[in-house]
Coordinates of C-alpha atoms in Angstrom, one line a residue:
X1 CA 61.1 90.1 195.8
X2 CA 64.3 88.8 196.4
X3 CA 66.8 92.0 196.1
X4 CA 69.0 91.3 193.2
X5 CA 73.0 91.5 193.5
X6 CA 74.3 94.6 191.9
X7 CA 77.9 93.8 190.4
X8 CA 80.4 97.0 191.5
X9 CA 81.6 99.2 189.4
X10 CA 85.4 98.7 189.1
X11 CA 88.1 100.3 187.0
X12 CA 88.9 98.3 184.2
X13 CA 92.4 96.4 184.2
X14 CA 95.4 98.0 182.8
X15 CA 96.9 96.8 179.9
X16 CA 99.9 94.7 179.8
X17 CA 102.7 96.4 178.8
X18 CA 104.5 95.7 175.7
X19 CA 108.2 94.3 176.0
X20 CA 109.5 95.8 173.0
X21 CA 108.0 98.4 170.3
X22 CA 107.3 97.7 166.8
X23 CA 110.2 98.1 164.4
X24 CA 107.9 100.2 161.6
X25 CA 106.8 102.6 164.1
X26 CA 109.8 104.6 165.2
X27 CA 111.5 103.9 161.3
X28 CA 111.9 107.5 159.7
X29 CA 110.7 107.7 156.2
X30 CA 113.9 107.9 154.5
X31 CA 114.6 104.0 155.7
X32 CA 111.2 102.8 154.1
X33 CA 112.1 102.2 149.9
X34 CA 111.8 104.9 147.8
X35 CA 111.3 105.3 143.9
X36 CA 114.4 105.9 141.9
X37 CA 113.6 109.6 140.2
X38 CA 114.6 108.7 136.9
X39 CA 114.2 104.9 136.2
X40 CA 111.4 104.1 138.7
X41 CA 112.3 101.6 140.2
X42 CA 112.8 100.5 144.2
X43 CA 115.9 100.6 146.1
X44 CA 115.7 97.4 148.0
X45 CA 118.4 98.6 150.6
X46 CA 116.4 101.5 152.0
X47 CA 119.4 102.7 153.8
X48 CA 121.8 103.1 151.0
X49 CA 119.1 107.1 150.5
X50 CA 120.4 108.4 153.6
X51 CA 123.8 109.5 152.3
X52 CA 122.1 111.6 149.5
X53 CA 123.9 112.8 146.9
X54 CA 127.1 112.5 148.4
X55 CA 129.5 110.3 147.1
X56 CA 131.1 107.6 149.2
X57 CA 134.6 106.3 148.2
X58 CA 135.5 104.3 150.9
X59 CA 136.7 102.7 153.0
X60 CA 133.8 100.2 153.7
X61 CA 133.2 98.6 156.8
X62 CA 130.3 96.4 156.6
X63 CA 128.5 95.4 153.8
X64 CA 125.9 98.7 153.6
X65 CA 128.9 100.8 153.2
X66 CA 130.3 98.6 150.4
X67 CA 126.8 99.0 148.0
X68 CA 126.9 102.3 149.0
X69 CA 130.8 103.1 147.8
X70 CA 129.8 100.6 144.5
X71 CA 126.6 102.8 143.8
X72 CA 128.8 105.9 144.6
X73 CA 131.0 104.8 141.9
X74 CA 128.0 104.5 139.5
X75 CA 126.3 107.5 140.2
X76 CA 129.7 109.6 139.1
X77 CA 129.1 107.7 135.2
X78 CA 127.5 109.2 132.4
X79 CA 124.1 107.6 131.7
X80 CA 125.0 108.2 127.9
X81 CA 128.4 106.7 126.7
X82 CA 129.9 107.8 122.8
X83 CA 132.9 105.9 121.0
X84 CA 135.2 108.0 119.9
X85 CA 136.0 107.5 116.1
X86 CA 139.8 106.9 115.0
X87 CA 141.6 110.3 114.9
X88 CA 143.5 109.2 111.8
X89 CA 145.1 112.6 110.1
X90 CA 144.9 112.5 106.1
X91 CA 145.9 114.9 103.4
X92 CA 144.1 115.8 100.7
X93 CA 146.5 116.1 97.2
X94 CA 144.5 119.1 96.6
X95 CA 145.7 121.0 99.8
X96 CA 148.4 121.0 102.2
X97 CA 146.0 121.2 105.4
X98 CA 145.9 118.0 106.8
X99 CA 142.1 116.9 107.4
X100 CA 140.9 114.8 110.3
X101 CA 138.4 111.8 109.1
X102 CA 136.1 112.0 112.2
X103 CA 135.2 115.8 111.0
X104 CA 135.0 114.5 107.4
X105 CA 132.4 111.5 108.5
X106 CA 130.4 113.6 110.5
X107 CA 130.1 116.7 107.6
X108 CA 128.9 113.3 105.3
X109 CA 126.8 112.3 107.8
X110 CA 125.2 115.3 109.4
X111 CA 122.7 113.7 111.6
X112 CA 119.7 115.6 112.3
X113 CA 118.9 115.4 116.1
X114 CA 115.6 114.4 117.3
X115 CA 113.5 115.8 119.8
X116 CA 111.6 114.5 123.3
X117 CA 108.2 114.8 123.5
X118 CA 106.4 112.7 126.4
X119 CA 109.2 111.4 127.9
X120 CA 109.7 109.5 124.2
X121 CA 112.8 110.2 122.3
X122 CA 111.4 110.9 118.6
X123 CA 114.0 110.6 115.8
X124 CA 113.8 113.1 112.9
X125 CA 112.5 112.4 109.7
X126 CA 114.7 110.4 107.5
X127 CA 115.6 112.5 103.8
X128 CA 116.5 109.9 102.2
X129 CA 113.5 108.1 101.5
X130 CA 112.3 107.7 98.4
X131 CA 109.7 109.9 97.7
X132 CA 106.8 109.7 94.7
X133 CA 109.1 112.4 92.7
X134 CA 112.1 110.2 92.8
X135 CA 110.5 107.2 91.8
X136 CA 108.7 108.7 88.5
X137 CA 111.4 110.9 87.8
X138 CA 112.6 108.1 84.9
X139 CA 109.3 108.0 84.0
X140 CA 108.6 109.1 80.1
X141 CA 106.1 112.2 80.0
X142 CA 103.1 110.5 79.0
X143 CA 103.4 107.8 81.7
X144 CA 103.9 110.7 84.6
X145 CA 101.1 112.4 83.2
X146 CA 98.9 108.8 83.3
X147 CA 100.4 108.8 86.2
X148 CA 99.0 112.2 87.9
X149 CA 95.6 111.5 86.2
X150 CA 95.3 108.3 88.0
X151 CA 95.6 109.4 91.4
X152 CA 93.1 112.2 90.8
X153 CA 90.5 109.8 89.1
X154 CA 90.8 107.3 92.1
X155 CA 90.8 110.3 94.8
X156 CA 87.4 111.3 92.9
X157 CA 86.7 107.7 93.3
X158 CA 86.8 107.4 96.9
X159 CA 85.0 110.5 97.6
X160 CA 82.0 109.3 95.8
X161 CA 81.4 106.0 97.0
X162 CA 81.6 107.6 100.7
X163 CA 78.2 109.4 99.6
X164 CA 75.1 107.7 100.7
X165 CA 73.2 106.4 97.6
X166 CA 69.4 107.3 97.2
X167 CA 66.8 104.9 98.1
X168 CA 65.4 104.2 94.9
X169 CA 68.8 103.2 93.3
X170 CA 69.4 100.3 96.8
X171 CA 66.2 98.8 96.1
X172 CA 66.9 98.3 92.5
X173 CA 69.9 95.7 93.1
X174 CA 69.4 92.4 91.8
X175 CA 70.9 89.1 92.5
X176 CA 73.6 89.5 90.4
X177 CA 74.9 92.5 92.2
X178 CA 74.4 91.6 96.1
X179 CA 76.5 93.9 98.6
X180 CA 78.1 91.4 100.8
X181 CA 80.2 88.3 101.4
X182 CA 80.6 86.6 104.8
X183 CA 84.4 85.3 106.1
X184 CA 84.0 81.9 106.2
X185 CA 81.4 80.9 103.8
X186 CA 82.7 78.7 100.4
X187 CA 79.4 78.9 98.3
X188 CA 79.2 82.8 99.2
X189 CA 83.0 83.0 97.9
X190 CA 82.5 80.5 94.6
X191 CA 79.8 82.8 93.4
X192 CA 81.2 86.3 94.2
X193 CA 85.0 84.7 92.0
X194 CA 81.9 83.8 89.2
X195 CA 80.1 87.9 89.1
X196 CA 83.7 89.2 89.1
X197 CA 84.3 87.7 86.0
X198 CA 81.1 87.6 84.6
X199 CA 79.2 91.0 86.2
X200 CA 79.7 94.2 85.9
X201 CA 80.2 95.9 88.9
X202 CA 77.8 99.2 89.8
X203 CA 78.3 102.0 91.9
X204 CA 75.3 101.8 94.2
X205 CA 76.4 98.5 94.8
X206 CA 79.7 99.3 95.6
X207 CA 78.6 102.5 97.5
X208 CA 76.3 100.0 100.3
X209 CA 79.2 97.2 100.7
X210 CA 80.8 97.2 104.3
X211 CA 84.4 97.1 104.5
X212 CA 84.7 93.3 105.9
X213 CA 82.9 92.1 102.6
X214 CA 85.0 94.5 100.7
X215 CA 88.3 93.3 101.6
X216 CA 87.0 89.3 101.3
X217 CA 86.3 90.1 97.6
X218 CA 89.3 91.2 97.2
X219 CA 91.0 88.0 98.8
X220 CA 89.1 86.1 96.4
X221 CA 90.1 88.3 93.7
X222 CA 93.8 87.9 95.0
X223 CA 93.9 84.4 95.2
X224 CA 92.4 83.9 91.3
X225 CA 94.1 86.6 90.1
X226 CA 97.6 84.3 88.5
X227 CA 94.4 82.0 86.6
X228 CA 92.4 84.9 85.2
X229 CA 95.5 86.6 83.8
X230 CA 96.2 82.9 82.1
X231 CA 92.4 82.3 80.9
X232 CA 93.2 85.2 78.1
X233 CA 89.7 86.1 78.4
X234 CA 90.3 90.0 77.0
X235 CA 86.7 91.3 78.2
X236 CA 87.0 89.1 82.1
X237 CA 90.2 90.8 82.6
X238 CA 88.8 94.3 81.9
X239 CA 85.8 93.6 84.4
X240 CA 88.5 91.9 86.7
X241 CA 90.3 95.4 86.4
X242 CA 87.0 97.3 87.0
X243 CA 86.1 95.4 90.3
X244 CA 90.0 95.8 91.5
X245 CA 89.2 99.7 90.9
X246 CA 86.1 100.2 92.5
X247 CA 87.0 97.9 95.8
X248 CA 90.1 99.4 96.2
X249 CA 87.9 102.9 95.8
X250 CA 85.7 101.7 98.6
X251 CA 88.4 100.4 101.2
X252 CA 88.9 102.7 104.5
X253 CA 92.1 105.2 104.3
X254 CA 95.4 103.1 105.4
X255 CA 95.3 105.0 109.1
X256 CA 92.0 103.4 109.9
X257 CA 93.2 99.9 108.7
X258 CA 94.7 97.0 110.8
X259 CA 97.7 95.3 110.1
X260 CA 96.3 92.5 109.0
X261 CA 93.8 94.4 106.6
X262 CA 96.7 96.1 105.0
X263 CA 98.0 92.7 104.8
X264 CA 95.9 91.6 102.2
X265 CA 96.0 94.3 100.3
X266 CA 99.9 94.5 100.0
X267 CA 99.0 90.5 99.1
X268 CA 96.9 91.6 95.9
X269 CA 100.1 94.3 94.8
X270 CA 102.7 91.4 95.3
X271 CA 100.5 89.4 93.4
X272 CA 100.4 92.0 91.0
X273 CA 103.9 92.7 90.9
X274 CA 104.9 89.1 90.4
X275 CA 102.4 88.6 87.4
X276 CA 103.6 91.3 85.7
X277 CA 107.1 90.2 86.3
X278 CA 106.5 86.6 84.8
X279 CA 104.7 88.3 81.6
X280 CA 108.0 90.2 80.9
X281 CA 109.6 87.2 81.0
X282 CA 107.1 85.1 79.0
X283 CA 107.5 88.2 76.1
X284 CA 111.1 87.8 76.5
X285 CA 111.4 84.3 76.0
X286 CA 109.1 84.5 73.3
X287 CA 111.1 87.5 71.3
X288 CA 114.4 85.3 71.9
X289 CA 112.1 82.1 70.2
X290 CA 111.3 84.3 67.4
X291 CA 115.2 85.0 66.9
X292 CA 115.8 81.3 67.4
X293 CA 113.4 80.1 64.4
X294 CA 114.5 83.2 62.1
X295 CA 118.4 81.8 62.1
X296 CA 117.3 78.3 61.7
X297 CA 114.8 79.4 58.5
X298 CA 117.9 80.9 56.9
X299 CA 119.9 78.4 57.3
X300 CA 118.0 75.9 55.9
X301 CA 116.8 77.6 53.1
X302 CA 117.1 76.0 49.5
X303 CA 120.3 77.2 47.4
X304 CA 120.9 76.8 44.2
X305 CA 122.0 73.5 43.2
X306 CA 125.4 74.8 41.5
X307 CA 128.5 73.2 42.8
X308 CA 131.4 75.8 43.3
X309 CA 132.4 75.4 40.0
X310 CA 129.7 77.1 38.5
X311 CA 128.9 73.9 36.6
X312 CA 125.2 72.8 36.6
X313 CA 124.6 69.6 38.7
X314 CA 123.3 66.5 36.3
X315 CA 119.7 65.9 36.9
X316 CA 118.6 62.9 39.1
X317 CA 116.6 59.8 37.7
X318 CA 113.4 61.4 39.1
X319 CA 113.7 64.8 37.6
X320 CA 114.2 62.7 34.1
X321 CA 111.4 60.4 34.6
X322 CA 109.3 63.9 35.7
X323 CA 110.9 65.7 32.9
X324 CA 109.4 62.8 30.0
X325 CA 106.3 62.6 31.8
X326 CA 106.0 66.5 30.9
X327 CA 106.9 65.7 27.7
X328 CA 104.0 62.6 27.3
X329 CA 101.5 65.0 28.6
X330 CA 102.4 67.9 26.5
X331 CA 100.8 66.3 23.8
X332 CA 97.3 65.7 25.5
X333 CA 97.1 69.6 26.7
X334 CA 93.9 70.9 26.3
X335 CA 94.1 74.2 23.5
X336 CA 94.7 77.3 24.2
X337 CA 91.2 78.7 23.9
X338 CA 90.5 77.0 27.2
X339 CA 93.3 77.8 29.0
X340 CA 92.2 81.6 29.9
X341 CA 89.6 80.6 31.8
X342 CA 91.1 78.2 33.8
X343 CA 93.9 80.1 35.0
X344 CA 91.8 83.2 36.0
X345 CA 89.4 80.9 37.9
X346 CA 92.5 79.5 39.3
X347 CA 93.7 82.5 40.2
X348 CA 90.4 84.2 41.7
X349 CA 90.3 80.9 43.8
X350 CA 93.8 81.2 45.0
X351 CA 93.7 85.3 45.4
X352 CA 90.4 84.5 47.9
X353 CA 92.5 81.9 49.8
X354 CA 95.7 84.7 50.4
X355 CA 93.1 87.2 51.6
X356 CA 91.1 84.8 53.9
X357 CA 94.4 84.0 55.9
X358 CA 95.8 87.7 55.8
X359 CA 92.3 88.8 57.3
X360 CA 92.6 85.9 59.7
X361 CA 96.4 87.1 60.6
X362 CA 95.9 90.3 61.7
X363 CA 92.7 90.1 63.6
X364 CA 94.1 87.2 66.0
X365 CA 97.2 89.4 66.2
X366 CA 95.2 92.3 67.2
X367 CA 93.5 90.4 69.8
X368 CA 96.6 89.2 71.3
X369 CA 97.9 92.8 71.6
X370 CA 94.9 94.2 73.5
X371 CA 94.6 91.0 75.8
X372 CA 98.5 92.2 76.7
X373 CA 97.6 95.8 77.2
X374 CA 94.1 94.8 79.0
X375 CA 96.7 92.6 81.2
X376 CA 99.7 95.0 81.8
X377 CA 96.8 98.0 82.3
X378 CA 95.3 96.4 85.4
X379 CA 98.4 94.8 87.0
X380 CA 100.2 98.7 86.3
X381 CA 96.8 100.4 88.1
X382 CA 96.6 97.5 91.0
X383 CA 100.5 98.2 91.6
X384 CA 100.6 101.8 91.9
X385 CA 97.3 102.3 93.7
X386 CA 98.0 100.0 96.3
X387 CA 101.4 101.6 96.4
X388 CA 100.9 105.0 96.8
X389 CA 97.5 105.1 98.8
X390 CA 97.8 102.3 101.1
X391 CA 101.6 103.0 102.4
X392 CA 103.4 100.1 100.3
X393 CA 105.9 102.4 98.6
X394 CA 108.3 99.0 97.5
X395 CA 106.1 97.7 95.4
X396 CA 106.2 101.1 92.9
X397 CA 109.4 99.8 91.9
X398 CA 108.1 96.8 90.1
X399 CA 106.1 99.4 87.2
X400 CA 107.5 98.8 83.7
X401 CA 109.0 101.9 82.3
X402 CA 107.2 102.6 79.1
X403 CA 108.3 102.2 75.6
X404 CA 106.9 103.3 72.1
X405 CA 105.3 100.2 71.5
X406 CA 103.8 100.2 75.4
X407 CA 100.6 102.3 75.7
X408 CA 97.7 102.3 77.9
X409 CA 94.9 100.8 76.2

């Protein structure tokens, strides 16, 4: 066999040497950029950190020494600048001291400081807010009192339909009562504004809705709210009212909504608020009619036809002709045997008459009356539930104050 050629073993070749070094490996590590402590951002002249905290006035030779002299300059600032207010010197008549109005504005004012917490500035809470107290304290006794019994009611409301209803009473829904209502479906919608108006609504069937349907009934509520207020229906209003309560019951707390799911209830309290607002002005317009006609009745009301005189006015050619007609018929009278009988059937006819229109009177009257207190009821209860449980504190202010006449139904 042919002996093979065996390569020799040589040491390898050196490297070639570099010409220069790399500028990032001999750079300390106060040239690389650094964090600023307390705004976090990067310097983007590393070199202006290797001064420190010393200050650097000048003079400046090159351009490094000129930022660092500028940020010198800024360093030596506050980070917090405060006006002064106008040291204008008053005196009061009362006293002889003189009194300096920056002291007086800031013993009116007397800020409350806040506090950090997390690297967050939190201000203190503000006193002058209005609180519930403040906005029933004009409130008559009875209304404060309707009030405080309608908060507990609807906080005993909302604790029961978070209970889990039995079985038995799920299965025994019908049609009429069915426990949800998708977004964007218009047949689902038309018939859930129909059973509003025309179903009561149950507990077990308010107890198994889910809060997506529940806040879609009451946009559809919302939105028909202005047409079922006109339709004077007095028994769709109170079921209108009853389905308000119980959805309202059956919405989440306001911390677990969205802003867009309080949204739509603030829309149903605005609507509310400006209902009741236009039937105010619909009763006060009609009160101001009533004055209008009552002036016109008296003055056009018959007066005796006297001149000023005192002389008796001469009779017109009718009222002769009338009077000798009278006087032509007089003779053809029937006797008076048969006159009794006439006149009392006369009058039993004309006494039913008077008593058929003063039974008709009152009974459309009373109906009016409760359809207004049905009405001003449920726009009063959608008002100050949605103001006082779900945040929207504003809309408190649009309550009537109650008068004699104005009581709950």
């Amino acid at each position: 066999m042919p002996n093979k050629r065996k390569t020799p073993m040589s040491a390898p070749a050196p490297k070639r040497p570099r010409l220069h070094e790399d500028a990032g490996d001999g750079a300390t590590p106060h040239e690389q950029p650094r964090s600023h402590p307390v705004y976090g951002q990067k310097n983007a002249f590393p070199g202006l950190d290797d001064a420190g905290d010393e200050l650097f006035y000048g003079p400046a030779d090159d351009g490094l020494e000129y930022l660092r002299m500028v940020r010198s300059e800024a360093n030596a600032l506050p980070s917090l600048f405060i006006a002064e207010s106008s040291q204008t010197v008053t005196a009061t008549p009362n006293s002889n001291a003189p009194v300096n109005s920056s002291e007086r504005d800031r013993q009116k004012l007397s800020f409350k400081a806040g506090f950090y917490m997390d690297e967050a500035y939190v201000a203190p809470a503000n006193s002058d807010e209005k609180s519930l107290a403040s906005l029933e304290k004009g409130y008559p006794e009875a209304q404060y009192s309707y009030y405080n019994l309608l908060r507990h009611r609807f906080l005993l409301l909302r604790s029961t339909l978070r209970c889990t209803p039995p079985a038995t009473a799920i299965a025994g829904l019908d049609d009429s009562h069915p426990i949800s209502l998708p977004r964007n479906h218009a047949p689902a919608r038309k018939e859930w504004r129909r059973l509003t108006l025309a179903v009561d609504p149950q507990m077990v069937q308010l107890a198994c809705m889910d809060s997506e349907s529940v806040l879609s009934v009451l946009q559809v509520i919302a939105r028909g709210l202005s047409d079922n207020v006109r339709s004077g229906d007095t028994a769709g209003i109170r079921r209108l009212g009853a389905w308000v309560w119980g959805l309202l019951g059956k919405c989440r707390e306001v911390g677990e909504l969205s802003t867009e799911e309080v949204g739509e209830i603030r829309d149903l309290g605005k609507r509310a608020a400006k209902i009741l607002e236009k039937v105010r002005e619909a009763e006060e317009a009609g009160e101001e009619a009533e004055e209008e006609e009552e002036e016109a009745y008296e003055e056009d009301s018959p007066t005796e036809e006297y001149d000023q005189d005192g002389k008796e006015e001469p009779a017109t050619p009718s009222t002769e002709h009338k009077a000798e007609e009278s006087d032509t018929h007089d003779v053809e009278m029937p006797s008076d045997a048969d006159q009794p009988d006439e006149l009392a059937a006369a009058k039993a006819r004309l006494q039913a008459r008077l008593q058929d229109s003063e039974d008709a009177v009152p009974e459309d009257t009373s109906n009016s009356e409760t359809r207004v207190k049905q009405i001003r009821a449920m726009l009063d209860m959608i008002i100050t539930v949605v103001g006082e449980f779900f945040g929207q504190r504003d809309l408190l202010e649009a309550r009537e104050v109650w008068t004699g006449a104005q009581t709950p139904p």
